Structures are given as structure tokens and as C-alpha cells.
Amino acid sequence: MNETPLARRIRALIQENGPIGLNVFWREAMTAPEHGYYMRGRPIGAAGDFTTAPEISQIFGELIGLWLVDAWRNAGAPAPFALVELGPGRGQLMSDALRAASLDPAFGEAARLFLAEASPAMQAEQRRRLAGVQPEWRPDWQTALAAVDGLPLFLVANEFFDALPIRQFKLTADGWRERRIDASADGFFFAAGPTGLPEGALPEGALPAPLADPPAGSVLEHAPERTALAAAISRHLAKYGGAALAIDYGHGTSRIGDSLQALRSGAPADALEAPGEADITSHVDFQALARAARAANAAAWGPVDQGAFLIALGAEARAAALKRRASAEGVAAIDQALRRLLHPLAMGSLFKAMAFTPTGASAPAGFVMETR
Ligand code: SAH
């Protein structure tokens, strides 16, 4: 059989332990040393498997930079403070954010920049784009948050939560069973695992339909690492102050459904077929993040649709200013990029923004409602 080194490694793991959870497969496929998807090269951008908002237009990162300055001022402009980005990709968002934030030089002077990035290849890209500002890198969110312990935190994460591994459970005649991944001569496939749901897989209290009474065959997704991250950020904010912004594709209320997605060279692919060759993500359950934040004594805001969020922050005014200095072609490109970011049929409503603050803080820019 013609298997990649990473597929051989996962097969060995299954032979040793029996069928593995989707989260274990996912973690290996994406961040295994050397052959994991993110470790190999440059999957983001026009030449990569997918394009993210900061790669579409400078306006995205600029508005987030202004959001961070505004949140920092509202918190009393603490100095020094930790500026953290989780999963900065090619570094475009932070580069645009810092340029916009330089309107208030005190912000840059007080900031200590930490980037959480698993991939050495991505780190190298970030180093190039952020040459002037000397960030510090940590390989994961846990060590990045530990490194800024004691400091007020202003954090941004674009398409990071959706990249963290999930587990899936399927409702069978025997009740909920985990979907585990097994291997045969033909490759990897889903097999029914142990029965029962882990603690926290369903929200506590009265459940809304269809969570309360799901039809047979339903798939329930559970993302313990995502809620652990939301909880860790929230504990930090409750203790030291600050604000955090997460932007991802997903839904505002917990629901039933299989949202596992793999993309290879921009086209949908089978998530199990060629581990390390395709980007794997799934929808973020923002309600689960908000629950984790509240349990950690912080407040969650939104989520609001990306389009509405960027318009509230002034996307259209910024585009108009850029267009005044652009050629006819430049004007068309700006309009097209803005449409991709804002329009409900593009990224505007599938992608959503959620903010986290200490309890009692005023609404961060672009948000109205605290999540209850
Ligand atoms: N925020 C960027 C990139 C999103 S892709 C953008 O919007 O363009 C996800 C990013 O997170 C990549 O940089 C990837 O290498 C990194 N990453 C994925 N899983 C990670 C993990 N567990 N720890 C640290 N970084 C991770």
C-alpha cells in the first residue's frame, strides 16, 4: 500500500490503542511534527488551500487593530499589557492591525506581543511580516497564556477555534456512541466507539429541540479544547483585565449536526483520506464558548455576524478612503474584497465575532448584547 509517513504513523497509533477519537486523528493530521498539515508549508493565501479574511483585504486587520486600541483605552490604557494573537497564519492580520493601531503610539509602546503558532513554517512567515516589532512565539495557546500571566490581556484569534480538534458522537440504537477512527487495508474509516457522552457534551438544564430529542443518526459535536481555551482566556481576563476577540465560522446556538470539513487545494475533500494533505475544520459552537466564559466569571458578547461587525467598526468608510487613492482597477478590487468580507452569501454571516471581557465591562466596539 502506498501510504504517506503520516498515515503510517496514525495507522500505528490505531494498531497500538484501537480506534481513535476524531480529535486524536485531527491533531495528528494537522500538527504532527514534520508531516502535519500546518507544519508543511503555506496552506493559506491565494496559492494555498484556503483564503482567510485578513488575506482578502487589509481593512479586516486594520479594523481589528482599532478594536484592540479602543478596548485597551476603555480598560484604562494599562501599561505594560500583553497583546496576543492565536494562530497568526501568515501574519497579515497583526501587521495590518499594528499599522492602524500606530495612530495611538502609546498602545504600541505598552504592548508586549506574543504569538501562539504551532508551525515553524508559519512562524517564519510571521517573522518576515512583523520584522519591526520583535514578537515572542509560543507553540500553543497554553504556553502563550502562561507566558503572559500577570499582565492585562488583549487577544485576537481569527479562524483559530475552528482549527482546534473536536470529537463526534452519533445517536444509535444503543444511545450515543463516539465516532472513532479505525484503519483497514483501504484506509481510514469511522467506526462506532464506546457508548455514552462525556461530561459537558450537552449543556446543563432544559435542552432546546432538537438537542432534547434528536432523531436517530444525529451527530453531536463536542470540542473540549475549544471550551478549555475560552475558559482559560476568561479566567485570565477576570483576574488581570483586558478583552478578547474570536472570529470563526459557526453558529450562535448549540445544535445537532456533522460540520466536519476538509479542504484540499480549495476543494472539498474527505477528512480521513489523506491526513496532512487537507485542512480540517468544523463549525464553532459559540454558545458553548459563552457558557465556558460565564463559568469562568467573565462575560461573553455576541456572536454578531462578521458583516455587521465590520460595518459597525467602519469598514465602508475605510473602503471609501482607500478608494479615493486607488486606480479604477484598484477601486473594483476594493469593492470586490469588501463584498467578500461583508456579504451574507460570502463570509458576512457564516463567520461570526464573539468578544470576552471581565464581568461588568462596557460593551466592546461592535457588540451590543452580552450573551446570557
Ligand atoms: N489567523 C490566520 C490563520 C488561520 S489558520 C488567518 O486568519 O489567516 C490557523 C492558524 O493556527 C495557522 O497559523 C496554524 O498554523 C495555527 N494553528 C493551528 N492549530 C494550532 C495549535 N493547536 N496551536 C498553535 N497554532 C495552531
Coordinates of C-alpha atoms and ligand atoms in Angstrom, one line a residue:
M1 CA 0.0 0.0 0.0
N2 CA 1.2 3.5 -0.9
E3 CA 0.9 5.4 2.4
T4 CA 2.3 8.7 3.4
P5 CA 4.6 8.7 6.5
L6 CA 1.8 10.5 8.5
A7 CA -0.8 7.9 7.5
R8 CA 1.6 5.2 8.6
R9 CA 2.1 6.9 11.9
I10 CA -1.7 7.2 12.5
R11 CA -2.2 3.5 11.5
A12 CA 0.5 2.5 14.1
L13 CA -1.4 4.6 16.7
I14 CA -4.6 2.7 15.9
Q15 CA -2.9 -0.7 15.9
E16 CA -1.5 0.1 19.4
N17 CA -4.5 1.7 21.0
G18 CA -7.5 0.6 19.0
P19 CA -9.8 3.0 17.1
I20 CA -9.0 6.7 18.0
G21 CA -11.3 9.7 18.6
L22 CA -11.7 12.2 15.8
N23 CA -9.8 14.7 18.0
V24 CA -6.8 12.4 18.1
F25 CA -6.8 11.9 14.3
W26 CA -7.3 15.6 13.7
R27 CA -4.5 16.6 16.0
E28 CA -2.1 14.2 14.2
A29 CA -3.2 15.2 10.7
M30 CA -2.8 19.0 11.4
T31 CA 0.1 19.4 13.8
A32 CA 2.2 16.2 13.8
P33 CA 5.9 17.1 13.6
E34 CA 7.1 17.5 10.1
H35 CA 4.2 16.0 8.1
G36 CA 1.2 17.6 9.8
Y37 CA -0.8 19.9 7.5
Y38 CA 0.2 23.2 9.2
M39 CA 3.8 22.0 9.6
R40 CA 4.5 21.5 5.9
G41 CA 4.2 24.9 4.3
R42 CA 1.9 27.7 3.4
P43 CA -1.7 26.5 3.2
I44 CA -3.2 30.0 3.4
G45 CA -3.5 32.7 0.8
A46 CA -4.1 32.8 -2.9
A47 CA -1.7 29.9 -3.6
G48 CA -2.9 27.8 -0.7
D49 CA -5.9 25.7 0.2
F50 CA -8.0 28.5 1.6
T51 CA -8.1 32.2 1.9
T52 CA -8.8 33.9 5.2
A53 CA -10.3 37.3 5.9
P54 CA -7.0 39.1 6.6
E55 CA -5.7 37.8 3.2
I56 CA -8.7 39.2 1.4
S57 CA -8.4 42.9 2.5
Q58 CA -6.1 45.0 4.7
I59 CA -9.4 46.5 6.1
F60 CA -10.0 43.4 8.2
G61 CA -6.8 43.6 10.2
E62 CA -6.9 47.4 10.4
L63 CA -10.4 47.4 12.0
I64 CA -9.3 44.8 14.4
G65 CA -6.3 46.9 15.3
L66 CA -8.6 49.8 16.1
W67 CA -10.9 47.5 18.0
L68 CA -7.9 46.5 20.2
V69 CA -6.9 50.1 20.8
D70 CA -10.4 51.0 21.7
A71 CA -10.7 48.1 24.1
W72 CA -7.4 48.9 25.7
R73 CA -8.4 52.6 26.2
N74 CA -11.7 51.5 27.7
A75 CA -9.8 49.3 30.2
G76 CA -7.8 52.4 31.3
A77 CA -4.9 52.0 28.9
P78 CA -2.9 49.7 31.2
A79 CA 0.9 49.6 30.6
P80 CA 2.5 47.2 30.1
F81 CA 0.0 44.8 28.6
A82 CA 0.1 41.5 26.6
L83 CA -1.0 41.6 23.0
V84 CA -1.6 38.0 22.0
E85 CA -2.6 36.5 18.6
L86 CA -3.5 32.8 18.4
G87 CA -2.7 31.2 15.1
P88 CA -1.5 34.2 13.2
G89 CA -1.1 32.4 9.8
R90 CA 0.9 34.5 7.5
G91 CA 1.0 37.4 9.9
Q92 CA -1.2 39.7 7.8
L93 CA -3.8 40.4 10.4
M94 CA -1.3 41.5 13.0
S95 CA 0.7 43.5 10.5
D96 CA -2.3 45.5 9.4
A97 CA -3.6 45.8 13.0
L98 CA -0.4 47.3 14.3
R99 CA -0.2 49.8 11.4
A100 CA -3.7 51.0 12.2
A101 CA -3.0 51.0 16.0
S102 CA 0.0 53.2 15.5
L103 CA -2.5 56.1 15.4
D104 CA -2.1 55.8 19.2
P105 CA 1.7 55.4 19.8
A106 CA 1.1 54.7 23.5
F107 CA -0.6 51.4 22.5
G108 CA 2.4 50.1 20.7
E109 CA 4.8 51.3 23.4
A110 CA 2.9 49.4 26.1
A111 CA 2.3 46.2 24.1
R112 CA 4.3 43.1 24.5
L113 CA 3.5 40.9 21.5
F114 CA 3.1 37.1 21.9
L115 CA 2.1 34.8 19.0
A116 CA 0.9 31.3 19.5
E117 CA 1.9 29.3 16.5
A118 CA 2.5 25.5 16.1
S119 CA 4.1 25.6 12.7
P120 CA 7.7 26.6 12.2
A121 CA 6.9 27.4 8.5
M122 CA 4.1 29.9 9.6
Q123 CA 6.4 31.3 12.3
A124 CA 8.9 32.1 9.5
E125 CA 6.2 33.9 7.5
Q126 CA 5.2 35.9 10.6
R127 CA 8.8 36.8 11.3
R128 CA 9.1 38.3 7.8
R129 CA 5.8 40.3 8.0
L130 CA 6.4 41.5 11.6
A131 CA 10.1 42.2 11.3
G132 CA 9.9 45.6 13.0
V133 CA 8.1 44.6 16.2
Q134 CA 10.0 41.6 17.7
P135 CA 7.2 39.3 18.8
E136 CA 7.8 36.3 21.0
W137 CA 6.5 32.9 19.9
R138 CA 5.0 30.0 21.8
P139 CA 4.0 26.7 20.1
D140 CA 0.4 26.5 21.6
W141 CA -2.2 28.6 23.3
Q142 CA -1.5 27.0 26.7
T143 CA 2.1 28.2 26.8
A144 CA 1.3 31.5 25.3
L145 CA -1.3 32.3 28.0
A146 CA 1.2 31.1 30.7
A147 CA 3.8 33.4 29.3
V148 CA 1.6 36.5 29.8
D149 CA 0.4 35.5 33.3
G150 CA 0.0 38.7 35.4
L151 CA -0.5 41.1 32.5
P152 CA -3.7 42.6 31.2
L153 CA -4.6 40.7 28.1
F154 CA -5.8 41.9 24.7
L155 CA -6.2 38.9 22.4
V156 CA -7.3 38.2 18.9
A157 CA -7.9 34.8 17.2
N158 CA -9.2 34.6 13.6
E159 CA -10.0 31.1 12.4
F160 CA -8.2 29.6 15.4
F161 CA -11.0 28.0 17.4
D162 CA -12.4 26.3 14.2
A163 CA -8.9 24.7 13.8
L164 CA -8.9 23.1 17.2
P165 CA -9.9 19.4 17.2
I166 CA -13.4 18.1 18.1
R167 CA -15.0 14.8 19.0
Q168 CA -18.2 13.5 17.4
F169 CA -20.9 11.3 18.8
K170 CA -23.7 9.5 16.9
L171 CA -27.1 8.6 18.2
T172 CA -27.6 4.8 17.6
A173 CA -30.0 2.1 18.8
D174 CA -27.6 1.8 21.8
G175 CA -27.7 5.5 22.5
W176 CA -24.9 8.0 21.9
R177 CA -21.7 6.3 20.7
E178 CA -18.4 8.1 19.9
R179 CA -17.4 8.1 16.2
R180 CA -13.9 6.5 16.4
I181 CA -11.5 6.2 13.5
D182 CA -10.3 2.7 12.5
A183 CA -8.0 1.5 9.7
S184 CA -8.3 -1.2 7.1
A185 CA -6.2 -2.1 4.1
D186 CA -8.2 0.5 2.2
G187 CA -7.6 3.4 4.5
F188 CA -9.2 5.1 7.5
F189 CA -13.0 4.9 8.3
F190 CA -15.4 5.8 11.0
A191 CA -16.4 3.0 13.4
A192 CA -18.8 3.0 16.3
G193 CA -16.9 3.5 19.6
P194 CA -17.9 3.3 23.3
T195 CA -21.4 4.4 24.4
G196 CA -22.2 7.4 26.5
L197 CA -21.4 11.1 26.3
P198 CA -18.6 12.8 28.2
E199 CA -19.4 15.4 30.8
G200 CA -20.0 18.8 29.2
A201 CA -21.0 17.4 25.8
L202 CA -24.6 18.7 26.3
P203 CA -25.4 22.0 28.0
E204 CA -26.9 21.6 31.5
G205 CA -30.5 22.2 32.3
A206 CA -33.5 22.1 30.0
L207 CA -32.4 21.5 26.4
P208 CA -34.0 23.2 23.4
A209 CA -35.1 21.0 20.5
P210 CA -33.6 19.2 18.7
L211 CA -30.9 18.8 21.4
A212 CA -33.6 17.5 23.8
D213 CA -34.9 14.8 21.5
P214 CA -32.6 14.3 18.5
P215 CA -33.6 11.8 15.7
A216 CA -31.7 8.5 15.3
G217 CA -28.5 9.0 13.4
S218 CA -27.9 12.5 14.7
V219 CA -24.3 13.7 15.1
L220 CA -23.3 15.7 18.2
E221 CA -20.0 17.6 18.2
H222 CA -18.1 18.2 21.3
A223 CA -14.9 20.4 21.4
P224 CA -13.3 20.1 24.8
E225 CA -10.2 22.0 23.7
R226 CA -12.2 25.0 22.4
T227 CA -14.1 25.3 25.6
A228 CA -10.9 24.9 27.6
L229 CA -9.4 27.8 25.6
A230 CA -12.4 30.0 26.1
A231 CA -12.3 29.2 29.8
A232 CA -8.5 29.9 30.1
I233 CA -8.9 33.3 28.3
S234 CA -11.8 34.2 30.5
R235 CA -10.0 33.3 33.8
H236 CA -7.1 35.5 32.7
L237 CA -9.5 38.4 31.8
A238 CA -11.3 38.0 35.1
K239 CA -8.0 38.2 37.0
Y240 CA -5.9 40.7 35.1
G241 CA -8.4 42.6 32.9
G242 CA -8.4 43.1 29.1
A243 CA -10.6 41.9 26.2
A244 CA -10.5 39.1 23.6
L245 CA -12.0 38.8 20.2
A246 CA -12.6 35.5 18.4
I247 CA -13.8 35.3 14.8
D248 CA -14.8 32.0 13.2
Y249 CA -17.4 30.3 11.1
G250 CA -20.1 28.7 13.2
H251 CA -23.4 29.1 14.9
G252 CA -24.7 31.1 17.8
T253 CA -26.7 28.3 19.5
S254 CA -25.7 24.7 20.3
R255 CA -27.2 22.3 17.8
I256 CA -27.1 18.9 16.2
G257 CA -25.2 18.2 13.0
D258 CA -22.0 17.0 11.4
S259 CA -19.9 20.1 10.4
L260 CA -16.6 18.4 9.8
Q261 CA -15.0 19.9 6.7
A262 CA -11.8 19.2 4.8
L263 CA -10.4 21.4 2.1
R264 CA -7.6 20.4 -0.3
S265 CA -6.4 23.0 -2.9
G266 CA -9.6 25.0 -2.3
A267 CA -11.9 22.0 -3.0
P268 CA -13.9 19.8 -0.5
A269 CA -12.1 16.6 0.4
D270 CA -12.6 13.6 2.6
A271 CA -11.2 14.4 6.0
L272 CA -10.0 10.9 6.6
E273 CA -8.5 10.2 3.2
A274 CA -5.1 11.8 3.1
P275 CA -4.1 13.1 6.6
G276 CA -1.8 16.0 6.4
E277 CA -2.8 16.9 2.8
A278 CA -6.1 18.7 3.6
D279 CA -7.1 21.5 6.0
I280 CA -9.6 20.2 8.6
T281 CA -12.0 22.5 10.5
S282 CA -15.5 22.4 11.8
H283 CA -18.2 25.0 12.9
V284 CA -17.6 26.7 16.2
D285 CA -20.4 26.4 18.8
F286 CA -20.3 30.0 20.1
Q287 CA -22.9 29.2 22.7
A288 CA -20.6 26.6 24.2
L289 CA -17.8 29.2 24.3
A290 CA -20.0 31.7 26.1
R291 CA -21.0 29.1 28.7
A292 CA -17.4 28.4 29.4
A293 CA -16.7 32.1 29.7
R294 CA -19.5 32.7 32.2
A295 CA -18.5 29.6 34.2
A296 CA -15.0 31.3 34.5
N297 CA -16.6 34.5 35.8
A298 CA -16.1 36.5 32.6
A299 CA -18.7 38.0 30.1
A300 CA -19.2 36.9 26.5
W301 CA -20.6 39.2 23.9
G302 CA -22.4 38.3 20.7
P303 CA -21.8 36.5 18.5
V304 CA -22.5 39.1 15.8
D305 CA -22.2 38.3 12.1
Q306 CA -18.8 39.3 10.6
G307 CA -20.5 41.6 8.1
A308 CA -22.4 43.5 10.7
F309 CA -19.4 43.6 13.0
L310 CA -17.1 45.1 10.3
I311 CA -19.7 47.6 9.2
A312 CA -20.2 48.7 12.8
L313 CA -16.4 49.3 13.1
G314 CA -16.4 51.4 9.9
A315 CA -15.5 49.0 7.1
E316 CA -17.4 51.1 4.5
A317 CA -15.8 54.4 5.5
R318 CA -12.3 52.8 5.4
A319 CA -13.0 51.3 2.0
A320 CA -14.2 54.7 0.7
A321 CA -10.9 56.3 2.0
L322 CA -8.8 53.6 0.3
K323 CA -10.8 54.0 -3.0
R324 CA -10.1 57.8 -3.1
R325 CA -6.4 56.9 -3.6
A326 CA -6.9 53.9 -5.9
S327 CA -6.9 53.4 -9.7
A328 CA -10.1 52.3 -11.5
E329 CA -8.9 48.7 -11.2
G330 CA -8.0 49.3 -7.5
V331 CA -11.5 50.6 -6.8
A332 CA -13.0 47.5 -8.3
A333 CA -10.7 45.2 -6.3
I334 CA -11.6 47.0 -3.1
D335 CA -15.3 46.7 -3.8
Q336 CA -14.9 43.0 -4.5
A337 CA -12.9 42.3 -1.4
L338 CA -15.3 44.3 0.8
R339 CA -18.2 42.3 -0.7
R340 CA -16.5 39.0 0.2
L341 CA -16.0 40.1 3.8
L342 CA -19.4 41.6 4.3
H343 CA -22.0 39.9 2.1
P344 CA -24.2 37.3 3.7
L345 CA -23.7 35.0 0.7
A346 CA -19.9 35.2 1.1
M347 CA -18.3 35.4 4.6
G348 CA -20.6 38.0 6.1
S349 CA -23.0 35.9 8.0
L350 CA -21.4 32.4 8.2
F351 CA -18.5 34.0 10.0
K352 CA -19.2 35.5 13.4
A353 CA -17.4 37.5 16.0
M354 CA -17.5 36.9 19.8
A355 CA -15.9 39.1 22.4
F356 CA -14.9 38.2 26.0
T357 CA -14.4 40.8 28.8
P358 CA -14.3 40.9 32.6
T359 CA -17.9 40.9 34.0
G360 CA -19.2 44.4 34.4
A361 CA -17.2 45.9 31.5
S362 CA -19.0 48.1 29.0
A363 CA -19.9 46.7 25.6
P364 CA -16.8 46.3 23.3
A365 CA -17.0 48.1 20.0
G366 CA -19.3 46.3 17.5
F367 CA -21.2 44.4 20.2
V368 CA -24.5 45.3 21.9
M369 CA -25.7 42.2 23.7
E370 CA -24.0 40.3 26.4
T371 CA -24.6 36.5 25.9
R372 CA -26.9 35.2 28.6
Ligands
SAH1 N1 -5.4 33.6 11.7 C1 -4.8 33.3 10.4 C2 -4.6 31.8 10.2 C3 -5.8 30.9 10.5 S1 -5.3 29.2 10.1 C4 -5.6 34.0 9.3 O1 -6.7 34.4 9.6 O2 -5.2 34.0 8.2 C5 -4.9 28.6 11.7 C6 -3.6 29.0 12.2 O3 -3.4 28.4 13.5 C7 -2.3 28.6 11.5 O4 -1.4 29.6 11.6 C8 -1.9 27.3 12.1 O5 -0.6 27.0 11.9 C9 -2.2 27.7 13.6 N2 -2.5 26.5 14.5 C10 -3.4 25.5 14.2 N3 -3.6 24.7 15.3 C11 -2.7 25.2 16.3 C12 -2.4 24.9 17.6 N4 -3.0 23.8 18.2 N5 -1.5 25.6 18.3 C13 -0.9 26.7 17.7 N6 -1.2 27.1 16.5 C14 -2.1 26.4 15.7

